[in-house]
PDB file of C-alpha atoms in Angstrom:
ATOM      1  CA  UNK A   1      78.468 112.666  97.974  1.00  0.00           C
ATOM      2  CA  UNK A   2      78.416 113.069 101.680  1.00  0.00           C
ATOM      3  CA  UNK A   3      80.518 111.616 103.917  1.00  0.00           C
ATOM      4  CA  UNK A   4      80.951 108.244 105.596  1.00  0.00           C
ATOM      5  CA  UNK A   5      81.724 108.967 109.649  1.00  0.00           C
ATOM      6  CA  UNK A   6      83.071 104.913 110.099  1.00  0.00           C
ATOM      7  CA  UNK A   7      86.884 105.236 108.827  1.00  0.00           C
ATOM      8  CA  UNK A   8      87.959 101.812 108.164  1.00  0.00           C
ATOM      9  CA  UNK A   9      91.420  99.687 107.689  1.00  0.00           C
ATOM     10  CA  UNK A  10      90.929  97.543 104.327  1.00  0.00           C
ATOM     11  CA  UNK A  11      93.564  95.015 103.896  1.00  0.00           C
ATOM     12  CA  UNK A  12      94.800  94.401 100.341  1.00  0.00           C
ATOM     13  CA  UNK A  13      95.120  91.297  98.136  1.00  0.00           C
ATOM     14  CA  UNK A  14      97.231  90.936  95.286  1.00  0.00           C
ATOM     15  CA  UNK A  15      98.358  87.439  94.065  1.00  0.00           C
ATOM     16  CA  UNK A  16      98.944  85.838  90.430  1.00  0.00           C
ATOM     17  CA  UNK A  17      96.613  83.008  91.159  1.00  0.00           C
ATOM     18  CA  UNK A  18      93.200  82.480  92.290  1.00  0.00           C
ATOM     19  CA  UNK A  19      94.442  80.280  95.077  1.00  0.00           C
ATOM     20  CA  UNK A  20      96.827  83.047  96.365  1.00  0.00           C
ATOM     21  CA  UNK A  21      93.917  85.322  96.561  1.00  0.00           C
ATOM     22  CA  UNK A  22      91.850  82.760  98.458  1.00  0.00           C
ATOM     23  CA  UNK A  23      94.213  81.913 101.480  1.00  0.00           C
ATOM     24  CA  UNK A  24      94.510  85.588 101.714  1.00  0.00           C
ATOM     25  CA  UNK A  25      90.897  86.394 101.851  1.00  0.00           C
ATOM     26  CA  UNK A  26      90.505  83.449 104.128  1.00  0.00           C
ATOM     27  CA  UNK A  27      92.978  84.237 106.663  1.00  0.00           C
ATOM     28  CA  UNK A  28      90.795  87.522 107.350  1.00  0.00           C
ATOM     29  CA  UNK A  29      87.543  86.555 107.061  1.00  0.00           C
ATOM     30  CA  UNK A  30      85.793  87.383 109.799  1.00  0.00           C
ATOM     31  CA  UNK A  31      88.493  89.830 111.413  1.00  0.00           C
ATOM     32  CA  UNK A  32      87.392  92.647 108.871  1.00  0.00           C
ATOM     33  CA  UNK A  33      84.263  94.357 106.780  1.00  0.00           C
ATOM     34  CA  UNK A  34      86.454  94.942 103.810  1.00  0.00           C
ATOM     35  CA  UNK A  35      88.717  93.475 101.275  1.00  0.00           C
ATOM     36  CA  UNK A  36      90.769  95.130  98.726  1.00  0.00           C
ATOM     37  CA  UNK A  37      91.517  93.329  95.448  1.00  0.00           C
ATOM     38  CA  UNK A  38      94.100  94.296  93.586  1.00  0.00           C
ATOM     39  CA  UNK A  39      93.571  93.604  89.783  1.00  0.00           C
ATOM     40  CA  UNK A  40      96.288  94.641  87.200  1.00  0.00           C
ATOM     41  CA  UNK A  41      96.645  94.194  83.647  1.00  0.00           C
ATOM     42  CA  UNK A  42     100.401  94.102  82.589  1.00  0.00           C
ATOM     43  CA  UNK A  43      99.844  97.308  80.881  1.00  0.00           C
ATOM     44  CA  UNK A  44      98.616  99.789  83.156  1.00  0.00           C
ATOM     45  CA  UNK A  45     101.145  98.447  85.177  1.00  0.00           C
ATOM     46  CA  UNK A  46     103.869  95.709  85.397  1.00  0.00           C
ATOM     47  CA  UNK A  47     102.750  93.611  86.160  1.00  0.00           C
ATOM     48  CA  UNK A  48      99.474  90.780  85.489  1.00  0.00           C
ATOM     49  CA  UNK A  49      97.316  89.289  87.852  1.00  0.00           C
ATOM     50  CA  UNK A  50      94.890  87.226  89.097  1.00  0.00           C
ATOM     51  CA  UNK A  51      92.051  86.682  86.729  1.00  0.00           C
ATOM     52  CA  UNK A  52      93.648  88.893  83.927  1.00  0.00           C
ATOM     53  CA  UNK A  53      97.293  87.049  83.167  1.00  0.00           C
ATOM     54  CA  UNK A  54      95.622  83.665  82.445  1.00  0.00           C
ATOM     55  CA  UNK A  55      91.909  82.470  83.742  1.00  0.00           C
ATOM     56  CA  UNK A  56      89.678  85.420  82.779  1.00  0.00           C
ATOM     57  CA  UNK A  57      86.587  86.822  84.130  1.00  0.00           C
ATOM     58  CA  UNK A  58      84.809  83.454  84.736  1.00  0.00           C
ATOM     59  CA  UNK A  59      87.265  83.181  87.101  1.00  0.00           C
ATOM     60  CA  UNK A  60      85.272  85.410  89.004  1.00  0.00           C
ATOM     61  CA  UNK A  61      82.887  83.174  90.009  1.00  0.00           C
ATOM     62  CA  UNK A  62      85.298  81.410  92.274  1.00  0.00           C
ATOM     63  CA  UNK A  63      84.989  84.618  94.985  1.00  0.00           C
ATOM     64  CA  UNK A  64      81.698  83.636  95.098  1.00  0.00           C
ATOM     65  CA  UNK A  65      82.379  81.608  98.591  1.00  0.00           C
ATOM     66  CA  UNK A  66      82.319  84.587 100.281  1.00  0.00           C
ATOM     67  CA  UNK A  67      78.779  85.003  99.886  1.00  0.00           C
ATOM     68  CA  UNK A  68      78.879  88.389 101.292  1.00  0.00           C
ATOM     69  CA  UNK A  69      80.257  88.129 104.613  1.00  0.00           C
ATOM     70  CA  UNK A  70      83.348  90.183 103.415  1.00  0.00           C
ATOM     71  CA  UNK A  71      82.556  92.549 101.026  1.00  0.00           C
ATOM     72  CA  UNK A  72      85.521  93.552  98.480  1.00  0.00           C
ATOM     73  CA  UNK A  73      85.969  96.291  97.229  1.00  0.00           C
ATOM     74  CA  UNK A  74      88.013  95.560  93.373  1.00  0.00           C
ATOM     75  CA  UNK A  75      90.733  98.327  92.595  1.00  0.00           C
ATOM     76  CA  UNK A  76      91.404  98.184  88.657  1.00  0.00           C
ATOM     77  CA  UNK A  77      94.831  99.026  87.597  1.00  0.00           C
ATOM     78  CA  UNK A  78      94.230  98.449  84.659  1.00  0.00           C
ATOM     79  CA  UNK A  79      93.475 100.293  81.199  1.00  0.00           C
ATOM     80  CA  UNK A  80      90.231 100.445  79.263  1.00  0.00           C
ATOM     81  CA  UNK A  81      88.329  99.517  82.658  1.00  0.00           C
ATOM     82  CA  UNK A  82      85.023 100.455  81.058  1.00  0.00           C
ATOM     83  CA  UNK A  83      85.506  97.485  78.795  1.00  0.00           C
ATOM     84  CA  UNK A  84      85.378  95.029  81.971  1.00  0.00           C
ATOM     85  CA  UNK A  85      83.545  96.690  84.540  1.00  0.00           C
ATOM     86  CA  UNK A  86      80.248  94.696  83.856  1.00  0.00           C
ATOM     87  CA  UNK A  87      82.453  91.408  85.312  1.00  0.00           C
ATOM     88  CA  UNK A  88      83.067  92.509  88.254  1.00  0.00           C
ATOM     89  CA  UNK A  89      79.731  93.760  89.395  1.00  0.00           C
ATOM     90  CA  UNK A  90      78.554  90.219  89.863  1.00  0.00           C
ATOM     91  CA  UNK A  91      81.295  90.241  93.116  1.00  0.00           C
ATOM     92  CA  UNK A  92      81.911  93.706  94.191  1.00  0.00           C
ATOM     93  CA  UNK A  93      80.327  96.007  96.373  1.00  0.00           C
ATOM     94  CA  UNK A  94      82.780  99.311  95.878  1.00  0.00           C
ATOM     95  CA  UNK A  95      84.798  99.342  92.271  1.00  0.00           C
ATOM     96  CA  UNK A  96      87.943 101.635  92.052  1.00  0.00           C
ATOM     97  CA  UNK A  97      89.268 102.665  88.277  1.00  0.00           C
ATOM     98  CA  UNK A  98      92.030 105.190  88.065  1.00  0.00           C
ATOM     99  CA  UNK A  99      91.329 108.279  86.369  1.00  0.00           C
ATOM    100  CA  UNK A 100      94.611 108.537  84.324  1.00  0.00           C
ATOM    101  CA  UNK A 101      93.134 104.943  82.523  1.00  0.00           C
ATOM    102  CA  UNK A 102      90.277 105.963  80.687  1.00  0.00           C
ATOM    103  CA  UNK A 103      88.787 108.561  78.312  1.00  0.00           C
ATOM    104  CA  UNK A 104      85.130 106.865  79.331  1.00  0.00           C
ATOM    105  CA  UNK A 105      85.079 108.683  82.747  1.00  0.00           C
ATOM    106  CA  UNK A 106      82.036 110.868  82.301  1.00  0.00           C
ATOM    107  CA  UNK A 107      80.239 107.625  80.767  1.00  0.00           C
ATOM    108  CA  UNK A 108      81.340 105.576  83.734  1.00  0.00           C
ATOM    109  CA  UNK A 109      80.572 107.612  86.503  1.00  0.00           C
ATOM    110  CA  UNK A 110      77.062 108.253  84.942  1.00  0.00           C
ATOM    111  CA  UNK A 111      76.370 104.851  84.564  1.00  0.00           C
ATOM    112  CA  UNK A 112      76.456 103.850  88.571  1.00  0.00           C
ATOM    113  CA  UNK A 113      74.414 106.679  89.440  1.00  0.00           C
ATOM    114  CA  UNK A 114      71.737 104.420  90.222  1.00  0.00           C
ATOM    115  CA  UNK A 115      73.893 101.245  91.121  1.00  0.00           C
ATOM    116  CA  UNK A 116      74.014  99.838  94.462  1.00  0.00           C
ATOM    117  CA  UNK A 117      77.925  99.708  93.580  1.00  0.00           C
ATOM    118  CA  UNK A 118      79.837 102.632  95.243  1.00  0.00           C
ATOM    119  CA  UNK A 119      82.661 103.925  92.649  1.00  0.00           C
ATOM    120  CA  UNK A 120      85.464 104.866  93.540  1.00  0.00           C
ATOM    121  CA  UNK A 121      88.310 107.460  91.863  1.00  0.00           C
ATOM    122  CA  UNK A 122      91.947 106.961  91.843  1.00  0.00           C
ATOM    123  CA  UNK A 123      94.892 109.431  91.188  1.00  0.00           C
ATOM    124  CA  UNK A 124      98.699 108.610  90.560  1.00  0.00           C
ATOM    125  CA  UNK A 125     100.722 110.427  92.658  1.00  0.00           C
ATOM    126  CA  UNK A 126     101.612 112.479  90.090  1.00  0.00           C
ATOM    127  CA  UNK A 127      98.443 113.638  88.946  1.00  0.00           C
ATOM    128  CA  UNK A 128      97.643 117.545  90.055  1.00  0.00           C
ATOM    129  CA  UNK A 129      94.358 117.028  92.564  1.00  0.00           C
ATOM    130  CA  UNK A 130      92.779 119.505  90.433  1.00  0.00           C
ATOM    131  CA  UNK A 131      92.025 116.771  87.844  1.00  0.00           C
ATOM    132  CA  UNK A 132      89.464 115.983  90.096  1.00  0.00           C
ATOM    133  CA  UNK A 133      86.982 118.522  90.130  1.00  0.00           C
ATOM    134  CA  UNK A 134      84.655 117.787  87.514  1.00  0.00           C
ATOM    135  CA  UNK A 135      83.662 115.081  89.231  1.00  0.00           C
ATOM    136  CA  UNK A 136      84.055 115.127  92.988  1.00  0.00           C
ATOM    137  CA  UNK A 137      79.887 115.857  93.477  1.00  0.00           C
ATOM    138  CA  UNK A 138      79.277 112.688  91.725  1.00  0.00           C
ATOM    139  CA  UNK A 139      82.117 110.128  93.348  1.00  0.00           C
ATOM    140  CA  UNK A 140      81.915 107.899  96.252  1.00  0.00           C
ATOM    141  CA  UNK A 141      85.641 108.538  97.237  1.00  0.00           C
ATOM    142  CA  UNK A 142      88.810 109.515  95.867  1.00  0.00           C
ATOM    143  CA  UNK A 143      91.783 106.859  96.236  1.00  0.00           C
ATOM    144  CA  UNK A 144      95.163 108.194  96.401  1.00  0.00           C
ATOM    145  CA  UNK A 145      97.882 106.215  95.559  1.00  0.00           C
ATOM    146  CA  UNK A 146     100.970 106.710  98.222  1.00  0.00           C
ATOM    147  CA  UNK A 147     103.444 105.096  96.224  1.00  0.00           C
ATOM    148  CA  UNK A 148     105.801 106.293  93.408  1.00  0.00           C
ATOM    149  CA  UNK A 149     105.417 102.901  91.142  1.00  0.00           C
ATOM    150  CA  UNK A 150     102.120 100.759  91.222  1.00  0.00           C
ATOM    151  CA  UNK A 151     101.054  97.338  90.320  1.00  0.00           C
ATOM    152  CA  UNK A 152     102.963  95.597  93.704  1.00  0.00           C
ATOM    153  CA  UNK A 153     103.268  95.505  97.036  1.00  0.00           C
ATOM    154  CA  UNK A 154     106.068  96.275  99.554  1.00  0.00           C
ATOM    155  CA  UNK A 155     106.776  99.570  97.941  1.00  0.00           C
ATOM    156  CA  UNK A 156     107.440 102.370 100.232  1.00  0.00           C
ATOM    157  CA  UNK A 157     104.860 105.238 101.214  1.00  0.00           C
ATOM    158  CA  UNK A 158     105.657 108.689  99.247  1.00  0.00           C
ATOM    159  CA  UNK A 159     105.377 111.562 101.959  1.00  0.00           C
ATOM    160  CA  UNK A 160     104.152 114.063  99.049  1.00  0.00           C
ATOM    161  CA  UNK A 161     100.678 112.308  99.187  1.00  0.00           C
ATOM    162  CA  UNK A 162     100.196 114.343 102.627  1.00  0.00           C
ATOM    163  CA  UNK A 163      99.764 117.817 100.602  1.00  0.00           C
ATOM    164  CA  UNK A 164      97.831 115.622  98.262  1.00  0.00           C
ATOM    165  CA  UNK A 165      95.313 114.916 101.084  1.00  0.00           C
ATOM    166  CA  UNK A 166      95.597 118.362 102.917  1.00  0.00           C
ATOM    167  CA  UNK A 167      94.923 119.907  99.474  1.00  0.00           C
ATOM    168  CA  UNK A 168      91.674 117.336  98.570  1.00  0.00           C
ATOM    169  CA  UNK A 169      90.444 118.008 101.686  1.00  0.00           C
ATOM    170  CA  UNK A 170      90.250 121.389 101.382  1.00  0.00           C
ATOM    171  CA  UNK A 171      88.869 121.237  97.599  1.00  0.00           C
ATOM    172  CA  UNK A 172      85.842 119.050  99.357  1.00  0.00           C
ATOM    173  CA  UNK A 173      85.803 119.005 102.924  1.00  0.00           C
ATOM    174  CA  UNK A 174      82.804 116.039 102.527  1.00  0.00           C
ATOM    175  CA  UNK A 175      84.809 114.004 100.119  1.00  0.00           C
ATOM    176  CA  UNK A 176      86.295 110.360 101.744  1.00  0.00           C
ATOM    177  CA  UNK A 177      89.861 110.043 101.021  1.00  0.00           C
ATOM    178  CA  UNK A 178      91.421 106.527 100.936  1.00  0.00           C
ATOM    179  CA  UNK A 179      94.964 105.816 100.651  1.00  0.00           C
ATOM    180  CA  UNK A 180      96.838 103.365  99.254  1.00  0.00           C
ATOM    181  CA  UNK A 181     100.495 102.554  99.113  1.00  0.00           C
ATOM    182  CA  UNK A 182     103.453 101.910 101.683  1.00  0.00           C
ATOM    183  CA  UNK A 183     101.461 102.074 104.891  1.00  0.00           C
ATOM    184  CA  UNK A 184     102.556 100.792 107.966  1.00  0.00           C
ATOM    185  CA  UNK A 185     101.960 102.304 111.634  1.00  0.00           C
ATOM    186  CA  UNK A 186     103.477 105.256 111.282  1.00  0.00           C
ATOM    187  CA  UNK A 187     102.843 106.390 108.055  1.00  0.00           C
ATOM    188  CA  UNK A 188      98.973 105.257 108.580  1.00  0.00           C
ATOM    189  CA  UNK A 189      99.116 107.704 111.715  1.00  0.00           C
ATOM    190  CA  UNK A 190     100.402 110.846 109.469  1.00  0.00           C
ATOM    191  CA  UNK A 191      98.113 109.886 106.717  1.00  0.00           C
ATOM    192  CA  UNK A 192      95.000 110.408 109.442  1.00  0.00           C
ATOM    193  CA  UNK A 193      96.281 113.579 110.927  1.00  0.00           C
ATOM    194  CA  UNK A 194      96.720 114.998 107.088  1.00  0.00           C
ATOM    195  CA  UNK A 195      92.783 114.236 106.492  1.00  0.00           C
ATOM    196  CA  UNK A 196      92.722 110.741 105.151  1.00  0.00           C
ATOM    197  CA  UNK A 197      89.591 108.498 106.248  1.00  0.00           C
ATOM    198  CA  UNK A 198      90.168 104.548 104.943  1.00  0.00           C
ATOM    199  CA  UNK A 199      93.641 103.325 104.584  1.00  0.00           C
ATOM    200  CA  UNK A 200      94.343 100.163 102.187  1.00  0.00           C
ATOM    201  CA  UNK A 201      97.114  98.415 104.289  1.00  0.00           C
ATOM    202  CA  UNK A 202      98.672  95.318 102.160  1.00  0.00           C
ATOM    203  CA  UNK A 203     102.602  93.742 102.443  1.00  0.00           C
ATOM    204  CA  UNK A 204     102.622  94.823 106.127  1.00  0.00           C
ATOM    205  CA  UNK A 205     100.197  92.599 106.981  1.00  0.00           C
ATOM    206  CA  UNK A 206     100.808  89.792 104.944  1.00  0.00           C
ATOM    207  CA  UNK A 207     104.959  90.348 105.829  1.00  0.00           C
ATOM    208  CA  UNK A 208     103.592  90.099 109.603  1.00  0.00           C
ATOM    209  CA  UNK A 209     104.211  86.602 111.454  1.00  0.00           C
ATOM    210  CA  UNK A 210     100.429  87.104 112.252  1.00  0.00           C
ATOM    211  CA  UNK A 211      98.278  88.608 109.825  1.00  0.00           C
ATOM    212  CA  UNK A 212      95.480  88.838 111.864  1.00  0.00           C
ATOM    213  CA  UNK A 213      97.433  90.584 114.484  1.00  0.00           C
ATOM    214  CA  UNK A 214      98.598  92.990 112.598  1.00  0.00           C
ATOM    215  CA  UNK A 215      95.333  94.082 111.409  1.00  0.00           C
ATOM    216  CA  UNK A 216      94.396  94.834 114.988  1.00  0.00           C
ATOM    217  CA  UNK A 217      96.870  96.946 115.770  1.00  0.00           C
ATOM    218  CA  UNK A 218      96.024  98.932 113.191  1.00  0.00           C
ATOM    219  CA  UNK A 219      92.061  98.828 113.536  1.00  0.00           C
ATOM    220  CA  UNK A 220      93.521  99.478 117.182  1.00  0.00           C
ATOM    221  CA  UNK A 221      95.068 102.640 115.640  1.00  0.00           C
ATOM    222  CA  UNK A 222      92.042 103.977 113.932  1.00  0.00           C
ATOM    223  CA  UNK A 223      90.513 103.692 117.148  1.00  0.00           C
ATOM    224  CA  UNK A 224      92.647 105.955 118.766  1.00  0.00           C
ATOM    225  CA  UNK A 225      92.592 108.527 116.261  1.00  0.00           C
ATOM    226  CA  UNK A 226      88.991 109.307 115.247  1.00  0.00           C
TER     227      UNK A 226
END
């Protein structure tokens, strides 16, 4: 896949209830092209949220009000995501699934070859970048995870996903690398000089007095460092 030259900042929302999510997505409307939503299952990690520990997919209809001024991009953390992905293609424009989660990943990937959905590949820190091979001529991007333990917010960024990036980069030069995980200011600035493109930014904007501030500084930073 070639590409994108537009790096972007895509705040992240995680929340155990649907109205959570919406005051989140609300506060930024309009102040960005992207949302991230978190979605985990209480097995692939943790912790459950948001539609998965109590309202279920028809709950997805509810993120309907955004009516595509924002578009989200859904990050499942969750196992077995071939067995939900048809849900959340009625809201998504880019869907993330880990690759440790399923043994469908050839079937998946195949099936949005002619999607309008972008797809999107995560790796646990842990996972060798090799993994990845196989399929980097048929992926969107490549999310790596920054943090140690995932499934919440506030945890802090793990400086071994800078080799991580460094190495990806140099196993696809064209690939787009998002990150994901414990990034603030300065770790979003080392991140970019290791090779990353997108960086999913969530507790220290929503810890911020300002929310909307803080995005800016860092869409401020991206700015700076093309």
């Amino acid at each position: 896949m070639s590409r994108e030259l537009t790096k972007q900042i895509i705040p992240a929302v995680l929340g155990e209830t649907y109205t959570e999510i919406e005051r989140q997505l609300k506060i930024l409307d309009g102040h960005t092209d992207w949302m991230h939503l978190d979605i985990t299952d209480g097995h692939f990690t943790p912790i459950a949220s948001w539609p998965l520990n109590s309202s279920g997919s028809g709950a997805l209809e509810n993120l309907k009000f955004l009516d595509g001024k924002t578009k989200i991009e859904v990050h499942l953390m969750v196992e077995a995501p071939e067995t939900m992905l048809s849900d959340w293609l009625e809201v998504a424009d880019r869907i993330i699934i880990h690759y440790e989660a399923t043994d469908q990943l050839v079937e998946i990937i195949d099936s949005f070859s002619s999607s309008r959905i972008k797809l999107g590949l995560a790796l646990l820190l842990p996972t060798p970048i090799e993994k990845l091979a196989p399929y980097l001529p048929k992926i969107n991007f490549i999310q790596l995870m920054s943090i140690a333990e995932i499934g919440r917010q506030g945890h802090p960024f793990d400086a071994r996903v800078l080799e991580k990036i460094k190495h990806l980069r140099h196993l696809s030069p064209d690939v787009i690398i998002q990150i994901d995980g414990g990034v603030n200011l300065e770790t979003a600035k080392v991140a970019i000089e290791a090779g990353a493109d997108n960086l999913v930014v969530g507790s220290t904007i929503w810890q911020s007095p300002d929310p909307v501030v803080a995005l800016k500084s860092f869409q401020s930073l991206l700015e700076a460092n093309p």
